[in-house]
């Protein structure tokens, strides 16, 4: 595929009469960090779930490194380097933070762990991931007791435990505000700088500036625009159909041209 990592072609997902995704085409290059943005109900999560494998498209293709991802189980996807996170953080609530990561590392090795005590298995690697996630001090806490921001970081650490080459994140900073939100997006940026290919959905533009190399704007199931954040923010179609509805207060000052 001439170095293209992810190819989405003619992607359609209808629910009865609801055209959630209605013909979406885009590509992601290796090491690129791409944000799929748009208003609530635009079809971001549906489009994402078709790519990540939780939903089957009505029609269309999703190719990863030239091979169709459709029909692969989450396990097979992980084995081929594709990991995802969820809009609402999903972790193993009853386990400690460290055991969460140890378990994810064990799953990667192909041991199904239900009957196998975790003990100290993979502990150094788990602790390295927890340090990266800023969760070192919380390693022995039960995941259920974590503040939401820490849970989102743990979920990302679990995805990274699979050593993915493509990271799919559904609103990685959803439910986070201020410094926590910024820190998470900076971590995503750092992962992309380290060579990981990243595709993430986002509702607000503030998690896009400074993070995404490229932005895809989805409105009513179709791509309305794509490009660099700076250009997207000025795009009259995007302004009229998306930013105009949600307010412009989260855009950096001076970036918006008034047509
Ligand atoms: P976003 O993530 O951009 O907010 P979604 O992909 O969640 O948008 O939803 C897109 C549209 O598809 C919405 O109109 C939503 O109500 C509809 N939709 C999503 N999932 C389903 C489903 N399982 N059944 C029926 N309609 C759905
Ligand atoms: Mg969504």
Coordinates of C-alpha atoms and ligand atoms in Angstrom, one line a residue:
X1 CA 0.0 0.0 0.0
X2 CA 3.0 2.3 -0.5
X3 CA 3.5 3.0 3.1
X4 CA -0.1 3.8 4.0
X5 CA -0.9 2.3 7.5
X6 CA -4.7 2.5 7.6
X7 CA -7.1 2.8 4.7
X8 CA -10.8 3.4 5.2
X9 CA -12.8 3.1 2.0
X10 CA -16.5 3.8 1.4
X11 CA -17.3 3.1 5.0
X12 CA -21.1 2.9 5.6
X13 CA -23.0 1.9 8.8
X14 CA -26.7 2.3 8.9
X15 CA -29.1 1.5 11.8
X16 CA -32.4 1.0 10.0
X17 CA -33.1 4.5 8.6
X18 CA -30.3 6.2 10.7
X19 CA -27.3 6.8 8.5
X20 CA -24.7 6.9 11.3
X21 CA -21.8 6.6 8.9
X22 CA -22.6 7.3 5.3
X23 CA -19.6 6.9 3.0
X24 CA -16.3 7.8 4.7
X25 CA -12.9 7.6 3.0
X26 CA -9.5 8.5 4.5
X27 CA -6.0 7.2 5.0
X28 CA -3.6 7.4 7.9
X29 CA 0.2 7.3 7.3
X30 CA 2.6 5.4 9.6
X31 CA 3.4 7.4 12.7
X32 CA 0.7 9.9 11.9
X33 CA -1.6 11.2 14.7
X34 CA -5.1 11.8 13.2
X35 CA -8.2 13.2 15.1
X36 CA -11.7 12.4 14.0
X37 CA -13.8 15.2 15.3
X38 CA -17.4 16.4 14.9
X39 CA -20.5 17.3 16.9
X40 CA -22.4 14.8 19.0
X41 CA -24.2 12.3 16.9
X42 CA -21.9 12.9 13.9
X43 CA -21.0 9.2 13.7
X44 CA -17.6 9.3 15.3
X45 CA -18.0 6.4 17.7
X46 CA -19.8 4.3 15.1
X47 CA -17.1 5.0 12.5
X48 CA -14.5 4.2 15.1
X49 CA -16.2 1.0 16.2
X50 CA -16.3 -0.2 12.6
X51 CA -12.5 0.4 12.4
X52 CA -11.8 -1.1 15.8
X53 CA -14.0 -4.1 15.2
X54 CA -16.9 -3.7 17.7
X55 CA -19.3 -3.1 14.8
X56 CA -19.6 -4.5 11.4
X57 CA -19.9 -1.9 8.6
X58 CA -23.0 -2.1 6.4
X59 CA -20.4 -1.8 3.6
X60 CA -16.9 -0.5 2.9
X61 CA -13.4 -1.6 3.7
X62 CA -10.9 -1.1 6.5
X63 CA -7.3 -2.1 5.6
X64 CA -4.4 -2.2 8.0
X65 CA -1.0 -2.5 6.4
X66 CA -2.8 -3.7 3.3
X67 CA -4.9 -6.4 4.9
X68 CA -8.6 -6.2 5.7
X69 CA -9.3 -5.8 9.5
X70 CA -12.9 -6.8 9.1
X71 CA -13.7 -10.2 10.5
X72 CA -10.7 -10.2 12.9
X73 CA -11.5 -10.7 16.6
X74 CA -10.1 -8.2 19.1
X75 CA -7.5 -10.7 20.0
X76 CA -6.4 -11.2 16.4
X77 CA -6.3 -7.4 16.0
X78 CA -4.0 -7.1 19.0
X79 CA -1.7 -9.8 17.6
X80 CA -1.5 -7.8 14.4
X81 CA -0.6 -4.6 16.3
X82 CA -4.0 -2.9 16.7
X83 CA -5.2 -1.8 20.1
X84 CA -8.1 0.4 21.2
X85 CA -9.5 2.2 24.2
X86 CA -13.2 3.2 25.0
X87 CA -15.0 6.5 25.4
X88 CA -15.9 5.4 29.0
X89 CA -12.7 3.9 30.5
X90 CA -12.8 0.1 30.8
X91 CA -10.4 -1.4 33.3
X92 CA -10.6 -4.5 35.5
X93 CA -12.3 -2.7 38.5
X94 CA -11.7 -5.4 41.1
X95 CA -7.9 -5.7 40.5
X96 CA -5.1 -3.4 41.7
X97 CA -3.7 -1.0 39.2
X98 CA -0.5 -3.0 38.9
X99 CA -2.4 -6.3 38.4
X100 CA -4.4 -4.6 35.6
X101 CA -1.3 -4.0 33.7
X102 CA 0.3 -7.4 34.5
X103 CA -2.9 -9.1 33.3
X104 CA -2.8 -7.1 30.0
X105 CA 0.9 -8.1 29.5
X106 CA 0.0 -11.7 30.2
X107 CA -2.8 -11.6 27.7
X108 CA -0.4 -10.4 25.1
X109 CA 1.7 -13.5 25.6
X110 CA -1.3 -15.6 24.8
X111 CA -1.8 -17.1 28.3
X112 CA -5.4 -16.9 29.2
X113 CA -5.1 -15.9 32.8
X114 CA -8.4 -16.6 34.6
X115 CA -6.9 -19.6 36.5
X116 CA -3.4 -18.4 36.7
X117 CA -2.2 -16.3 39.7
X118 CA -0.5 -13.1 38.6
X119 CA 2.1 -13.0 41.4
X120 CA 5.1 -11.0 40.3
X121 CA 4.7 -12.0 36.6
X122 CA 5.7 -9.1 34.3
X123 CA 6.1 -6.8 37.3
X124 CA 9.1 -4.8 36.1
X125 CA 7.5 -4.2 32.7
X126 CA 4.2 -3.3 34.4
X127 CA 5.9 -0.8 36.7
X128 CA 7.6 0.8 33.7
X129 CA 4.3 1.3 32.0
X130 CA 2.7 2.6 35.2
X131 CA 5.6 5.1 35.6
X132 CA 4.9 6.2 32.0
X133 CA 1.3 6.7 32.8
X134 CA 2.1 8.7 36.0
X135 CA 0.4 5.9 38.1
X136 CA 3.4 4.6 40.0
X137 CA 2.1 5.9 43.3
X138 CA -1.3 4.3 42.8
X139 CA 0.1 0.8 41.8
X140 CA -1.4 -1.0 44.8
X141 CA -4.8 0.6 44.7
X142 CA -7.9 -1.2 43.5
X143 CA -8.8 0.2 40.0
X144 CA -12.4 0.8 41.2
X145 CA -11.1 3.4 43.7
X146 CA -9.2 5.4 41.1
X147 CA -10.3 9.0 40.2
X148 CA -11.6 9.1 36.7
X149 CA -8.5 10.8 35.2
X150 CA -6.3 8.0 36.6
X151 CA -8.6 5.4 35.2
X152 CA -8.4 6.9 31.7
X153 CA -4.6 6.8 32.0
X154 CA -4.7 3.2 33.2
X155 CA -6.8 2.3 30.2
X156 CA -4.3 3.8 27.9
X157 CA -1.5 1.9 29.7
X158 CA -3.5 -1.4 29.2
X159 CA -3.8 -0.7 25.4
X160 CA 0.0 0.0 25.3
X161 CA 0.7 -3.3 27.1
X162 CA -0.2 -5.0 23.8
X163 CA 2.7 -3.2 22.2
X164 CA 0.5 -1.9 19.4
X165 CA 1.6 -0.2 16.2
X166 CA -1.8 1.3 15.7
X167 CA -3.6 2.9 18.7
X168 CA -7.3 3.6 18.3
X169 CA -8.7 5.9 21.0
X170 CA -12.4 6.9 21.4
X171 CA -12.4 10.3 23.1
X172 CA -9.3 9.6 25.2
X173 CA -9.8 12.8 27.2
X174 CA -13.6 12.5 27.6
X175 CA -14.7 13.5 31.1
X176 CA -11.4 15.2 31.9
X177 CA -10.8 18.9 32.3
X178 CA -7.9 21.4 32.6
X179 CA -4.5 20.1 33.4
X180 CA -5.5 16.4 33.4
X181 CA -6.9 16.7 29.9
X182 CA -3.8 18.5 28.6
X183 CA -1.5 16.0 30.2
X184 CA -3.4 13.0 28.6
X185 CA -3.3 14.6 25.2
X186 CA 0.4 15.4 25.6
X187 CA 1.0 11.7 26.3
X188 CA -0.9 10.8 23.1
X189 CA 1.3 13.3 21.2
X190 CA 4.5 11.8 22.7
X191 CA 3.4 8.3 21.7
X192 CA 2.9 9.5 18.1
X193 CA 6.4 11.2 18.3
X194 CA 7.7 7.8 19.3
X195 CA 6.5 6.3 16.0
X196 CA 3.0 4.9 17.0
X197 CA 0.2 5.5 14.5
X198 CA -2.7 7.1 16.3
X199 CA -6.4 7.6 15.3
X200 CA -8.6 9.2 18.0
X201 CA -12.1 10.7 18.1
X202 CA -12.8 13.9 19.9
X203 CA -15.8 16.1 20.5
X204 CA -13.9 19.4 21.2
X205 CA -11.2 21.2 19.3
X206 CA -9.2 21.8 22.4
X207 CA -7.9 18.3 22.4
X208 CA -6.8 18.6 18.8
X209 CA -4.6 21.7 18.6
X210 CA -1.0 20.7 19.4
X211 CA -1.9 17.0 19.3
X212 CA -3.2 15.9 15.9
X213 CA -1.1 16.2 12.8
X214 CA -4.3 16.1 10.8
X215 CA -8.0 16.5 11.6
X216 CA -10.9 14.8 9.9
X217 CA -14.3 16.6 10.5
X218 CA -17.3 14.3 10.5
X219 CA -20.8 15.8 10.2
X220 CA -23.9 13.7 9.7
X221 CA -22.0 10.6 8.8
X222 CA -19.8 12.2 6.2
X223 CA -16.4 13.9 6.1
X224 CA -17.0 17.6 5.7
X225 CA -13.4 18.7 5.7
X226 CA -9.9 17.5 6.5
X227 CA -6.5 19.1 7.1
X228 CA -4.3 20.8 9.6
X229 CA -6.0 22.1 12.7
X230 CA -5.2 25.7 11.8
X231 CA -6.9 25.4 8.4
X232 CA -9.8 23.4 9.7
X233 CA -10.6 26.0 12.3
X234 CA -10.9 28.6 9.6
X235 CA -12.9 26.5 7.2
X236 CA -16.2 28.2 6.5
X237 CA -18.1 24.9 6.1
X238 CA -16.7 23.6 9.4
X239 CA -17.5 27.0 11.1
X240 CA -21.0 27.1 9.8
X241 CA -22.0 23.4 10.5
X242 CA -19.9 22.5 13.6
X243 CA -18.1 25.2 15.4
X244 CA -20.9 27.7 14.9
X245 CA -23.3 25.3 16.8
X246 CA -20.9 24.5 19.6
X247 CA -19.5 27.9 20.3
X248 CA -16.0 29.2 19.4
X249 CA -14.8 29.9 23.0
X250 CA -12.4 26.8 23.0
X251 CA -10.6 28.0 19.9
X252 CA -7.2 29.7 20.5
X253 CA -7.6 33.5 20.4
X254 CA -6.9 35.0 17.0
X255 CA -7.2 31.8 15.0
X256 CA -10.6 32.2 13.7
X257 CA -11.3 34.3 10.6
X258 CA -14.8 35.8 10.5
X259 CA -16.2 35.4 7.1
Ligands
LIG1 P1 -20.8 10.4 17.9 O1 -19.9 9.4 18.5 O2 -20.3 11.3 16.9 O3 -21.5 11.2 18.9 P2 -22.4 8.1 17.2 O4 -21.6 7.3 16.3 O5 -22.5 7.6 18.6 O6 -22.0 9.6 17.1 O7 -23.9 8.1 16.6 C1 -24.2 8.5 15.3 C2 -25.7 8.3 15.0 O8 -26.0 7.0 15.0 C3 -26.6 9.0 16.1 O9 -27.8 9.5 15.4 C4 -27.0 7.8 17.0 O10 -28.2 8.0 17.6 C5 -27.0 6.7 16.0 N1 -26.7 5.4 16.6 C6 -25.5 5.0 17.1 N2 -25.5 3.8 17.6 C7 -26.7 3.3 17.3 C8 -27.3 2.0 17.5 N3 -26.7 1.0 18.1 N4 -28.6 1.8 17.1 C9 -29.3 2.9 16.5 N5 -28.7 4.1 16.2 C10 -27.5 4.3 16.6
LIG2 MG1 -19.1 9.2 20.5

